[in-house]
Short mmCIF file of C-alpha atoms in Angstrom, two decimals:
data_model
loop_
_atom_site.label_atom_id
_atom_site.label_comp_id
_atom_site.label_asym_id
_atom_site.label_seq_id
_atom_site.Cartn_x
_atom_site.Cartn_y
_atom_site.Cartn_z
CA MET B 1 -0.09 -0.18 0.15
CA ILE B 2 1.19 3.55 -0.76
CA ILE B 3 0.58 5.85 1.76
CA ILE B 4 0.98 9.79 0.96
CA HIS B 5 2.22 11.79 3.87
CA ASP B 6 2.21 14.99 2.42
CA GLU B 7 -0.71 17.30 2.09
CA LYS B 8 0.55 18.14 -1.43
CA LYS B 9 -1.71 16.98 -3.90
CA PRO B 10 -0.50 14.18 -6.47
CA SER B 11 -0.16 15.12 -9.78
CA TYR B 12 -1.34 12.44 -12.54
CA TYR B 13 0.44 11.49 -15.66
CA LYS B 14 -0.69 9.71 -18.97
CA ALA B 15 1.96 8.04 -21.62
CA ALA B 16 1.89 5.28 -24.05
CA VAL B 17 4.16 2.61 -24.65
CA GLY B 18 7.38 4.09 -26.24
CA GLU B 19 7.08 7.61 -25.04
CA ALA B 20 8.62 9.71 -22.21
CA VAL B 21 7.11 11.82 -19.18
CA ILE B 22 8.90 14.31 -17.40
CA PHE B 23 8.21 14.44 -13.61
CA ASN B 24 8.40 17.68 -12.07
CA CYS B 25 9.76 18.11 -8.63
CA HIS B 26 11.15 21.08 -6.69
CA ILE B 27 13.69 21.02 -4.14
CA GLU B 28 12.48 23.19 -0.83
CA TYR B 29 15.46 24.01 1.20
CA PRO B 30 14.80 24.63 5.27
CA HIS B 31 14.88 28.55 5.69
CA ASP B 32 15.60 28.91 1.80
CA VAL B 33 19.17 27.99 2.29
CA PRO B 34 20.71 25.49 -0.17
CA ILE B 35 22.18 22.80 1.56
CA PRO B 36 23.69 19.60 0.62
CA TYR B 37 20.84 16.95 -0.49
CA ILE B 38 19.94 13.45 -1.79
CA LEU B 39 17.60 12.99 -4.19
CA ASN B 40 15.70 9.81 -4.42
CA TRP B 41 12.87 8.46 -6.63
CA ASN B 42 10.80 5.65 -5.57
CA LYS B 43 8.32 3.66 -7.33
CA GLU B 44 6.04 1.31 -5.34
CA GLY B 45 8.43 1.95 -2.22
CA GLN B 46 11.86 0.61 -4.44
CA THR B 47 14.26 3.45 -5.30
CA ILE B 48 15.09 3.29 -8.55
CA PHE B 49 17.00 6.70 -8.94
CA SER B 50 19.20 8.52 -6.59
CA LEU B 51 21.51 11.37 -6.83
CA TYR B 52 24.04 12.56 -4.61
CA GLU B 53 27.18 14.95 -4.78
CA SER B 54 26.23 14.93 -8.45
CA LYS B 55 26.45 11.10 -9.02
CA ALA B 56 23.53 9.72 -10.17
CA THR B 57 22.19 6.09 -10.43
CA ALA B 58 19.70 3.84 -11.80
CA LYS B 59 18.58 0.68 -10.73
CA GLY B 60 17.17 -2.28 -12.62
CA SER B 61 15.12 -1.63 -15.79
CA TYR B 62 15.38 1.81 -15.29
CA LYS B 63 18.92 1.71 -16.21
CA GLY B 64 19.43 4.27 -19.40
CA ARG B 65 16.17 5.33 -19.39
CA ILE B 66 15.93 7.95 -16.30
CA LYS B 67 17.77 11.39 -17.05
CA LEU B 68 17.95 14.45 -14.79
CA ILE B 69 16.58 17.34 -16.01
CA GLU B 70 19.08 20.21 -16.42
CA SER B 71 19.04 22.69 -13.70
CA ASP B 72 18.86 25.78 -15.67
CA SER B 73 15.42 24.56 -17.14
CA ASP B 74 11.98 25.61 -16.03
CA TYR B 75 11.80 22.76 -14.22
CA GLY B 76 12.64 21.92 -10.78
CA LYS B 77 16.11 20.81 -9.40
CA GLY B 78 14.91 17.19 -8.92
CA SER B 79 13.13 16.58 -12.12
CA ILE B 80 13.62 13.61 -14.23
CA ASN B 81 12.51 12.23 -17.41
CA LEU B 82 11.69 9.05 -17.86
CA THR B 83 12.05 7.56 -21.77
CA ASN B 84 10.92 4.45 -23.54
CA ILE B 85 8.01 3.99 -21.28
CA ARG B 86 7.02 0.14 -20.81
CA GLU B 87 3.59 -1.08 -19.51
CA THR B 88 5.22 -2.12 -16.14
CA ASP B 89 6.13 1.68 -15.75
CA GLY B 90 2.72 2.62 -14.67
CA GLY B 91 1.87 3.34 -11.04
CA TRP B 92 3.29 5.56 -8.40
CA TYR B 93 6.44 7.22 -8.08
CA GLU B 94 7.67 9.64 -5.44
CA CYS B 95 10.37 12.11 -5.09
CA GLN B 96 12.06 12.34 -2.16
CA ILE B 97 14.78 14.70 -0.70
CA LEU B 98 16.94 13.74 2.23
CA PHE B 99 19.33 16.49 4.03
CA PRO B 100 21.76 14.37 5.48
CA ASN B 101 23.55 17.17 7.22
CA ARG B 102 20.92 18.19 9.53
CA SER B 103 18.32 16.70 11.93
CA PRO B 104 15.61 15.95 11.06
CA ILE B 105 16.90 15.00 7.47
CA THR B 106 13.58 15.47 5.77
CA HIS B 107 11.61 18.73 5.02
CA GLN B 108 8.28 18.78 3.52
CA ASN B 109 9.26 15.82 1.64
CA GLY B 110 6.89 13.57 -0.64
CA THR B 111 6.05 14.77 -4.00
CA TRP B 112 3.88 12.25 -5.41
CA PHE B 113 3.11 11.22 -8.95
CA HIS B 114 0.88 8.89 -10.48
CA LEU B 115 1.67 7.43 -14.09
CA LYS B 116 -0.92 5.65 -16.48
CA VAL B 117 0.64 3.55 -19.50
CA GLU B 118 -2.27 3.88 -22.05
CA GLY B 119 -2.94 2.33 -25.61
CA GLY B 120 -2.95 -1.20 -26.56
CA ASN B 121 0.65 -1.26 -28.20
CA VAL B 122 1.75 -4.87 -28.71
CA ILE B 123 5.06 -3.87 -27.26
CA ALA B 124 5.73 -4.08 -23.49
CA ILE B 125 9.45 -3.56 -23.36
CA PRO B 126 10.42 -1.41 -26.12
CA PRO B 127 14.23 -0.64 -26.86
CA ILE B 128 16.43 2.16 -25.02
CA ASN B 129 19.06 4.34 -25.96
CA GLN B 130 22.22 3.25 -25.80
CA THR B 131 26.02 4.14 -25.81
CA THR B 132 28.72 1.97 -26.72
CA ILE B 133 32.51 1.88 -27.63
CA GLU B 134 33.29 1.13 -31.07
CA GLY B 135 33.48 -2.30 -32.02
CA GLU B 136 31.67 -3.13 -29.15
CA ILE B 137 28.45 -5.29 -28.90
CA ALA B 138 24.98 -3.23 -28.51
CA ARG B 139 21.84 -4.91 -27.53
CA PHE B 140 18.34 -3.35 -27.72
CA PRO B 141 15.41 -5.47 -26.16
CA CYS B 142 12.07 -4.98 -27.79
CA CYS B 143 9.67 -7.77 -26.02
CA THR B 144 6.35 -7.88 -27.20
CA LYS B 145 3.05 -8.99 -25.19
CA GLU B 146 2.36 -11.79 -27.80
CA ASN B 147 4.74 -14.66 -28.58
CA THR B 148 3.40 -14.91 -32.13
CA SER B 149 3.81 -10.86 -32.82
CA ASN B 150 6.18 -10.24 -35.43
CA VAL B 151 8.70 -7.69 -34.96
CA VAL B 152 10.61 -5.21 -37.28
CA TRP B 153 13.28 -2.89 -37.03
CA LYS B 154 14.03 0.11 -39.09
CA LYS B 155 16.66 2.47 -39.36
CA ASP B 156 16.41 6.33 -40.28
CA GLY B 157 19.04 8.28 -41.53
CA VAL B 158 21.18 5.92 -43.10
CA LYS B 159 24.61 6.38 -43.89
CA GLU B 160 27.58 4.64 -45.26
CA GLU B 161 29.19 3.80 -41.61
CA HIS B 162 25.73 1.37 -41.30
CA SER B 163 27.06 -0.89 -43.23
CA GLY B 164 28.10 -4.08 -41.74
CA SER B 165 26.76 -7.09 -39.95
CA TYR B 166 23.50 -7.83 -37.82
CA THR B 167 22.00 -10.68 -36.18
CA CYS B 168 18.96 -11.28 -34.18
CA THR B 169 18.60 -13.24 -31.11
CA PRO B 170 15.25 -14.14 -30.02
CA PHE B 171 14.84 -15.37 -26.24
CA ASN B 172 11.97 -15.90 -24.03
CA GLU B 173 11.54 -17.14 -19.97
CA LEU B 174 13.32 -20.43 -21.13
CA GLY B 175 15.89 -18.79 -22.57
CA THR B 176 17.46 -18.34 -26.15
CA ASP B 177 18.39 -21.10 -28.61
CA GLY B 178 21.29 -18.81 -30.33
CA PRO B 179 21.38 -15.67 -32.43
CA SER B 180 20.31 -15.95 -36.21
CA PRO B 181 22.65 -16.06 -39.09
CA LYS B 182 24.52 -13.00 -39.68
CA MET B 183 22.56 -10.41 -42.07
CA ASN B 184 24.93 -7.98 -44.29
CA VAL B 185 23.94 -4.78 -44.79
CA PHE B 186 25.44 -2.57 -47.60
CA VAL B 187 24.34 1.19 -47.96
CA LEU B 188 24.15 2.14 -51.56
CA LYS B 189 25.32 5.40 -53.36
CA SER B 190 23.87 6.53 -56.23
CA PRO B 191 25.67 4.90 -59.62
CA VAL B 192 28.08 6.37 -61.43
CA PHE B 193 28.74 6.32 -65.13
CA THR B 194 31.97 5.01 -66.18
CA ILE B 195 31.43 5.06 -70.22
CA THR B 196 28.83 7.12 -71.47
CA PRO B 197 27.91 7.58 -75.29
CA GLN B 198 28.89 10.30 -77.35
CA MET B 199 26.50 13.14 -78.39
CA LEU B 200 26.05 12.41 -81.71
CA TYR B 201 26.46 9.20 -84.13
CA ILE B 202 25.99 9.34 -87.72
CA ARG B 203 26.41 6.37 -90.00
CA ARG B 204 24.93 5.00 -93.53
CA LYS B 205 22.27 2.56 -94.27
CA GLY B 206 23.26 -0.65 -93.74
CA GLU B 207 26.21 -0.37 -91.45
CA SER B 208 26.19 -1.46 -87.56
CA LEU B 209 26.59 0.76 -84.99
CA HIS B 210 27.61 -0.26 -81.06
CA ILE B 211 26.62 2.43 -78.27
CA PRO B 212 28.41 1.95 -75.19
CA CYS B 213 27.24 2.77 -71.71
CA GLU B 214 28.53 1.59 -68.50
CA ALA B 215 28.22 2.63 -64.96
CA THR B 216 29.26 1.16 -61.38
CA GLU B 217 28.62 2.10 -57.78
CA GLU B 218 31.18 3.13 -55.00
CA HIS B 219 31.44 -0.93 -53.56
CA LYS B 220 31.24 -2.44 -56.91
CA ILE B 221 28.96 -5.20 -55.23
CA HIS B 222 25.57 -4.38 -57.27
CA LYS B 223 26.11 -3.46 -60.60
CA PRO B 224 23.18 -0.71 -61.62
CA ASN B 225 20.92 -1.64 -64.14
CA ILE B 226 21.22 -0.80 -67.60
CA VAL B 227 17.95 0.73 -70.03
CA TRP B 228 17.92 2.04 -73.29
CA LEU B 229 14.81 4.22 -74.19
CA LYS B 230 14.60 5.42 -78.18
CA ASN B 231 12.23 8.46 -78.59
CA GLY B 232 11.26 8.40 -74.95
CA LYS B 233 9.80 4.31 -75.30
CA PHE B 234 11.49 1.44 -73.81
CA PHE B 235 13.88 -0.08 -76.63
CA VAL B 236 16.44 -2.71 -75.20
CA ARG B 237 18.13 -3.80 -71.71
CA GLY B 238 22.19 -4.16 -71.28
CA ASN B 239 24.58 -3.13 -74.27
CA LEU B 240 22.77 -1.37 -77.37
CA THR B 241 24.07 -2.94 -80.78
CA LEU B 242 21.98 -1.39 -83.89
CA MET B 243 22.52 -4.14 -87.01
CA ASP B 244 21.97 -2.90 -90.72
CA LEU B 245 21.03 0.42 -89.78
CA GLN B 246 18.09 2.18 -91.52
CA GLU B 247 16.33 5.22 -91.64
CA GLU B 248 13.93 4.13 -88.35
CA ASP B 249 16.67 3.58 -86.72
CA ARG B 250 17.44 7.39 -86.62
CA GLY B 251 16.39 9.07 -83.35
CA VAL B 252 17.27 9.89 -79.64
CA TYR B 253 18.51 7.15 -77.54
CA GLN B 254 18.91 7.55 -73.72
CA CYS B 255 20.89 5.17 -71.22
CA ILE B 256 19.76 4.74 -67.99
CA ALA B 257 21.73 3.39 -65.20
CA SER B 258 19.77 2.49 -61.86
CA ASN B 259 20.08 0.88 -58.71
CA ALA B 260 17.97 0.95 -55.56
CA VAL B 261 18.87 4.46 -54.52
CA THR B 262 17.96 6.06 -57.87
CA SER B 263 18.51 6.70 -61.62
CA ILE B 264 20.87 8.69 -63.80
CA PHE B 265 20.83 9.27 -67.71
CA ALA B 266 22.86 9.83 -70.78
CA GLU B 267 21.45 10.80 -74.01
CA THR B 268 22.65 10.45 -77.70
CA GLU B 269 21.30 10.94 -81.06
CA VAL B 270 21.63 8.68 -84.18
CA MET B 271 21.45 10.04 -87.49
CA ILE B 272 21.97 8.66 -90.79
CA GLU B 273 23.35 9.75 -93.67
CA ASN B 274 21.72 10.22 -97.27
CA THR B 275 18.12 10.17 -95.36
CA ALA B 276 16.12 12.92 -96.01
CA PRO B 277 13.99 14.64 -93.24
CA ARG B 278 10.13 13.99 -93.15
CA ALA B 279 7.66 16.12 -94.31
CA PRO B 280 6.54 19.30 -92.68
CA TYR B 281 2.94 19.05 -91.41
CA ASN B 282 0.31 20.82 -89.82
CA ILE B 283 0.38 23.91 -92.41
CA GLN B 284 -1.50 26.79 -90.86
CA THR B 285 -1.97 29.84 -92.61
CA ASP B 286 -3.42 33.62 -91.92
CA SER B 287 -3.66 36.41 -94.52
CA THR B 288 -3.67 39.99 -94.72
CA ILE B 289 -4.22 42.21 -98.01
CA ASP B 290 -0.67 41.45 -99.02
CA THR B 291 0.70 38.99 -96.95
CA ILE B 292 0.16 35.42 -95.79
CA THR B 293 1.95 34.24 -92.61
CA VAL B 294 2.52 30.27 -92.95
CA LYS B 295 3.44 27.88 -89.80
CA TRP B 296 4.35 24.35 -89.76
CA LYS B 297 5.67 21.52 -87.64
CA SER B 298 8.73 19.67 -88.08
CA GLY B 299 8.17 16.09 -89.53
CA LEU B 300 11.72 15.00 -87.05
CA THR B 301 13.53 16.49 -84.45
CA LYS B 302 16.99 17.00 -85.11
CA PRO B 303 19.89 19.38 -84.21
CA LYS B 304 19.72 21.54 -87.60
CA LEU B 305 17.20 21.56 -90.08
CA ASP B 306 16.56 24.20 -92.97
CA PHE B 307 13.11 25.19 -94.42
CA SER B 308 11.71 26.97 -97.42
CA VAL B 309 9.01 28.36 -98.24
CA TRP B 310 7.04 27.77 -101.80
CA TYR B 311 4.12 29.43 -103.09
CA ARG B 312 2.23 30.32 -106.54
CA THR B 313 -1.19 31.68 -107.44
CA THR B 314 -3.30 29.05 -108.12
CA ASP B 315 -3.97 29.88 -111.92
CA SER B 316 0.02 29.73 -112.25
CA SER B 317 2.24 26.87 -112.74
CA THR B 318 5.38 29.25 -111.39
CA TRP B 319 6.38 28.33 -108.10
CA GLU B 320 8.12 31.00 -105.99
CA PHE B 321 11.07 29.91 -103.71
CA LEU B 322 11.64 31.68 -100.28
CA PRO B 323 14.75 30.45 -98.01
CA LEU B 324 14.59 30.91 -94.54
CA LEU B 325 18.06 32.09 -93.13
CA ALA B 326 17.38 30.92 -89.06
CA THR B 327 17.68 27.60 -88.73
CA ASN B 328 14.75 25.59 -87.34
CA THR B 329 12.51 28.19 -87.97
CA LYS B 330 9.09 27.12 -88.13
CA GLU B 331 6.95 30.17 -88.98
CA TYR B 332 7.32 32.67 -92.14
CA VAL B 333 5.35 35.56 -93.89
CA ILE B 334 5.10 36.02 -97.13
CA ARG B 335 5.18 39.43 -97.96
CA SER B 336 4.13 41.70 -101.18
CA LEU B 337 1.30 39.52 -102.55
CA GLN B 338 -1.18 40.51 -104.90
CA PRO B 339 -4.89 41.84 -102.80
CA GLY B 340 -8.00 39.11 -103.09
CA THR B 341 -5.69 36.55 -104.97
CA GLU B 342 -5.80 33.00 -104.16
CA TYR B 343 -2.32 31.55 -103.37
CA GLU B 344 -1.13 27.61 -103.12
CA VAL B 345 1.60 27.24 -100.35
CA MET B 346 3.74 24.56 -98.92
CA VAL B 347 7.04 23.85 -97.16
CA LEU B 348 10.01 22.02 -97.85
CA CYS B 349 12.40 20.55 -94.96
CA ARG B 350 16.17 20.15 -95.58
CA ASP B 351 18.94 19.05 -93.62
CA ALA B 352 22.64 18.75 -94.32
CA PHE B 353 22.51 15.36 -96.26
CA GLY B 354 19.79 16.99 -98.89
CA ASP B 355 16.23 17.71 -99.51
CA GLY B 356 13.42 16.00 -97.78
CA MET B 357 9.49 15.82 -98.79
CA PHE B 358 7.26 18.92 -99.49
CA SER B 359 4.42 19.52 -97.23
CA LYS B 360 0.92 18.97 -98.64
CA SER B 361 0.09 22.35 -100.38
CA VAL B 362 -2.67 24.50 -98.61
CA VAL B 363 -4.62 27.27 -100.74
CA VAL B 364 -5.22 30.54 -98.97
CA LYS B 365 -6.87 33.75 -100.46
CA THR B 366 -5.26 37.23 -99.58
CA LYS B 367 -8.16 39.86 -98.10
CA GLY B 368 -9.15 42.68 -100.67
CA ILE B 369 -9.86 42.79 -104.35
CA SER B 370 -7.59 41.38 -106.93
CA THR B 371 -5.57 44.05 -109.02
CA VAL B 372 -3.26 41.97 -111.01
CA PRO B 373 -3.06 43.53 -114.45
CA ASP B 374 -3.76 41.77 -117.59
CA LYS B 375 -0.25 41.57 -118.40
CA ASN B 376 1.39 40.39 -115.32
CA TYR B 377 4.66 39.58 -116.76
CA TYR B 378 7.23 38.78 -119.05
CA GLU B 379 9.47 35.63 -119.18
CA ILE B 380 13.03 35.59 -118.92
CA SER B 381 14.31 32.93 -121.27
CA LYS B 382 14.67 29.44 -120.37
CA ASN B 383 17.74 29.07 -121.98
CA ILE B 384 20.00 29.84 -119.22
CA SER B 385 23.51 29.13 -119.58
CA ILE B 386 25.82 28.40 -116.84
CA GLU B 387 29.69 28.66 -116.86
CA ILE B 388 32.07 27.69 -113.73
CA SER B 389 35.43 28.73 -113.75
CA GLU B 390 38.33 29.30 -111.07
CA GLU B 391 36.75 32.83 -110.32
CA GLY B 392 33.21 31.44 -109.69
CA CYS B 393 29.92 31.04 -111.63
CA MET B 394 28.95 32.99 -114.59
CA ILE B 395 25.21 33.25 -115.14
CA ASN B 396 23.65 33.98 -118.73
CA TRP B 397 20.43 34.69 -119.65
CA TYR B 398 18.14 36.37 -122.11
CA PHE B 399 15.14 38.74 -121.54
CA PRO B 400 12.58 39.89 -124.40
CA ASN B 401 14.04 43.11 -126.43
CA GLU B 402 10.18 44.16 -126.90
CA GLU B 403 10.15 45.38 -123.07
CA PRO B 404 11.06 49.12 -123.31
CA ASP B 405 10.78 49.72 -119.61
CA LEU B 406 13.39 47.17 -118.23
CA GLU B 407 15.50 49.29 -115.47
CA HIS B 408 17.65 46.45 -114.00
CA TYR B 409 18.28 43.04 -112.95
CA GLU B 410 18.33 41.75 -109.48
CA ILE B 411 20.22 38.55 -108.31
CA GLN B 412 19.34 36.73 -105.34
CA TYR B 413 21.57 33.74 -104.57
CA VAL B 414 22.36 31.67 -101.41
CA GLU B 415 26.08 31.89 -100.24
CA ASN B 416 27.44 30.21 -96.97
CA GLY B 417 23.70 29.99 -95.40
CA MET B 418 23.28 33.74 -96.19
CA LEU B 419 20.62 35.49 -98.60
CA ASN B 420 22.53 37.83 -100.97
CA ASN B 421 21.47 40.32 -103.64
CA ALA B 422 23.03 42.09 -106.17
CA ILE B 423 22.14 44.19 -109.18
CA THR B 424 23.11 44.42 -112.92
CA LYS B 425 21.96 46.11 -115.99
CA ASP B 426 23.68 43.44 -118.03
CA PRO B 427 22.06 39.96 -118.88
CA PHE B 428 24.69 37.98 -117.15
CA TYR B 429 26.28 37.95 -113.98
CA LEU B 430 29.10 36.50 -112.11
CA VAL B 431 29.35 34.91 -108.42
CA LYS B 432 32.78 34.63 -107.60
CA ASN B 433 33.49 31.69 -105.84
CA SER B 434 30.58 30.08 -105.54
CA HIS B 435 32.32 27.03 -107.21
CA GLN B 436 33.56 26.54 -103.78
CA GLU B 437 30.03 25.78 -102.34
CA ASP B 438 28.35 21.99 -102.36
CA ASN B 439 25.27 23.97 -103.73
CA CYS B 440 24.74 27.42 -105.61
CA GLN B 441 21.34 28.70 -105.15
CA PHE B 442 20.13 31.43 -107.62
CA GLN B 443 16.85 33.47 -108.41
CA ILE B 444 16.91 36.32 -111.20
CA PHE B 445 14.49 39.38 -111.08
CA ALA B 446 13.86 41.94 -113.97
CA VAL B 447 12.83 45.34 -112.47
CA THR B 448 10.64 47.77 -114.90
CA LYS B 449 10.05 51.28 -114.41
CA GLY B 450 7.22 53.22 -114.73
CA LYS B 451 5.27 49.90 -113.56
CA ASN B 452 7.59 49.13 -110.74
CA TYR B 453 6.91 45.49 -111.46
CA ILE B 454 9.43 42.34 -111.13
CA LYS B 455 9.39 39.40 -113.45
CA SER B 456 11.24 36.65 -111.76
CA SER B 457 13.34 33.91 -113.59
CA PHE B 458 13.29 30.41 -112.63
CA PHE B 459 15.13 28.99 -109.34
CA ILE B 460 18.02 27.52 -110.09
CA ILE B 461 20.16 24.69 -107.78
CA ILE B 462 23.60 24.18 -109.24
CA ASN B 463 25.16 20.83 -107.70
CA SER B 464 29.42 21.36 -108.07
CA SER B 465 30.51 19.20 -105.58
CA SER B 466 32.01 17.46 -108.75
CA LYS B 467 34.15 19.35 -110.91
CA LYS B 468 34.21 17.33 -114.00
CA LYS B 469 30.30 17.59 -113.91
CA ILE B 470 27.60 20.37 -113.88
CA ASN B 471 24.30 19.97 -112.81
CA ALA B 472 21.51 23.00 -113.27
CA VAL B 473 18.11 22.02 -112.03
CA ILE B 474 15.40 24.20 -113.04
CA LEU B 475 12.95 24.46 -110.43
CA GLY B 476 10.14 26.78 -111.69
CA VAL B 477 9.12 29.03 -114.42
CA SER B 478 8.50 32.83 -114.87
CA PHE B 479 6.67 34.56 -111.80
CA GLY B 480 5.22 38.10 -111.57
CA MET B 481 4.96 39.98 -108.25
CA LEU B 482 3.50 43.43 -107.99
CA PHE B 483 5.30 45.55 -105.19
#
């Protein structure tokens, strides 16, 4: 039986298994003069913790679970913190202060506390915090109410130093049959690439291609898994070898190395030589009185694609060519068009290996009323002659003599990816050093005086990659544009 002698009312506490509780106990000195004292904490009449001359001692199952509260806190100097509460911790606790150097040795003693352990926790004895010397064995008791209960241990904030061998030793009131076999724990780190693929592979059709990609992790115990994606979709596991390359093999490939921690990525692109890009699609247009805005989507994602816009009136067989100087541009405004006129528009895509396919043509009408004159153009002769020498390309053409209002000719040509303009009154022009280009592109315009009217020639591409053979390709017939 517990008899409470003091007139002070006891304090009541509640806690669940595994939690902690602080018993707040103030020390009252005789005449308020600090003198030496002995602090005893008793449970059910048995001393479980004592403090004398700064030496603290816990007994029995309370070892490692009772800690004296710091003196500079808001709690009394005799307060303790009981941690890792067990079901057996429930009951009455007494904070007893003794003064060994005075008589009587007690003074207003007996501060009482009652602890109720709540909840249906299956753990009867939870593990407690421990401090061990490096290399020693640390034992953590964890007892359940039922013998059939399963116990799972978890560790947060795992670091590399937590790697090692672990054993589990089950026991009951009859003893133990010994520890379990050792369990080896390896703390993994993120994988690291040892070999990565190149940024770009260019191969010809029919060739084979091996793309290396290897990774490791620090302990070299578990090799990371290697998986390849093609254009964002699963392709193959392990090494990547492409045999008998075809156009459909071109694309973006991604190497993914992964372990239980995370995944890392490396990307490359495969291009097939002499394979033209796919045709642009989703052609959209918008018009004003004298302009048409053309937008499109590329048929293939590549580092460098050049586009050109082709257009003509629907009642003409002439196609006008407009090169786009900016790489990967997917929008263009056609200017200086006739009001109220229907035009047919399409887009051509090119890469470093040649022309691709034309997009589907679309018909769009400019706003306003048509003002096209009855006699809307004169043709520059189809008998265009081209001579290539060490100086460059000499272009000769013929213009009808019956046109009296001719003012000059304008020549447009593409050199090193840039559009250049030249003006001459002669029916010939020398483009210097153009023979050094793989492809020379020309277009000739005839400008009249009073009518301010332009007649265009054919659009010409000269393939001069071979010095012995000259190929001139006529891609259109004459076309008139009114400024």
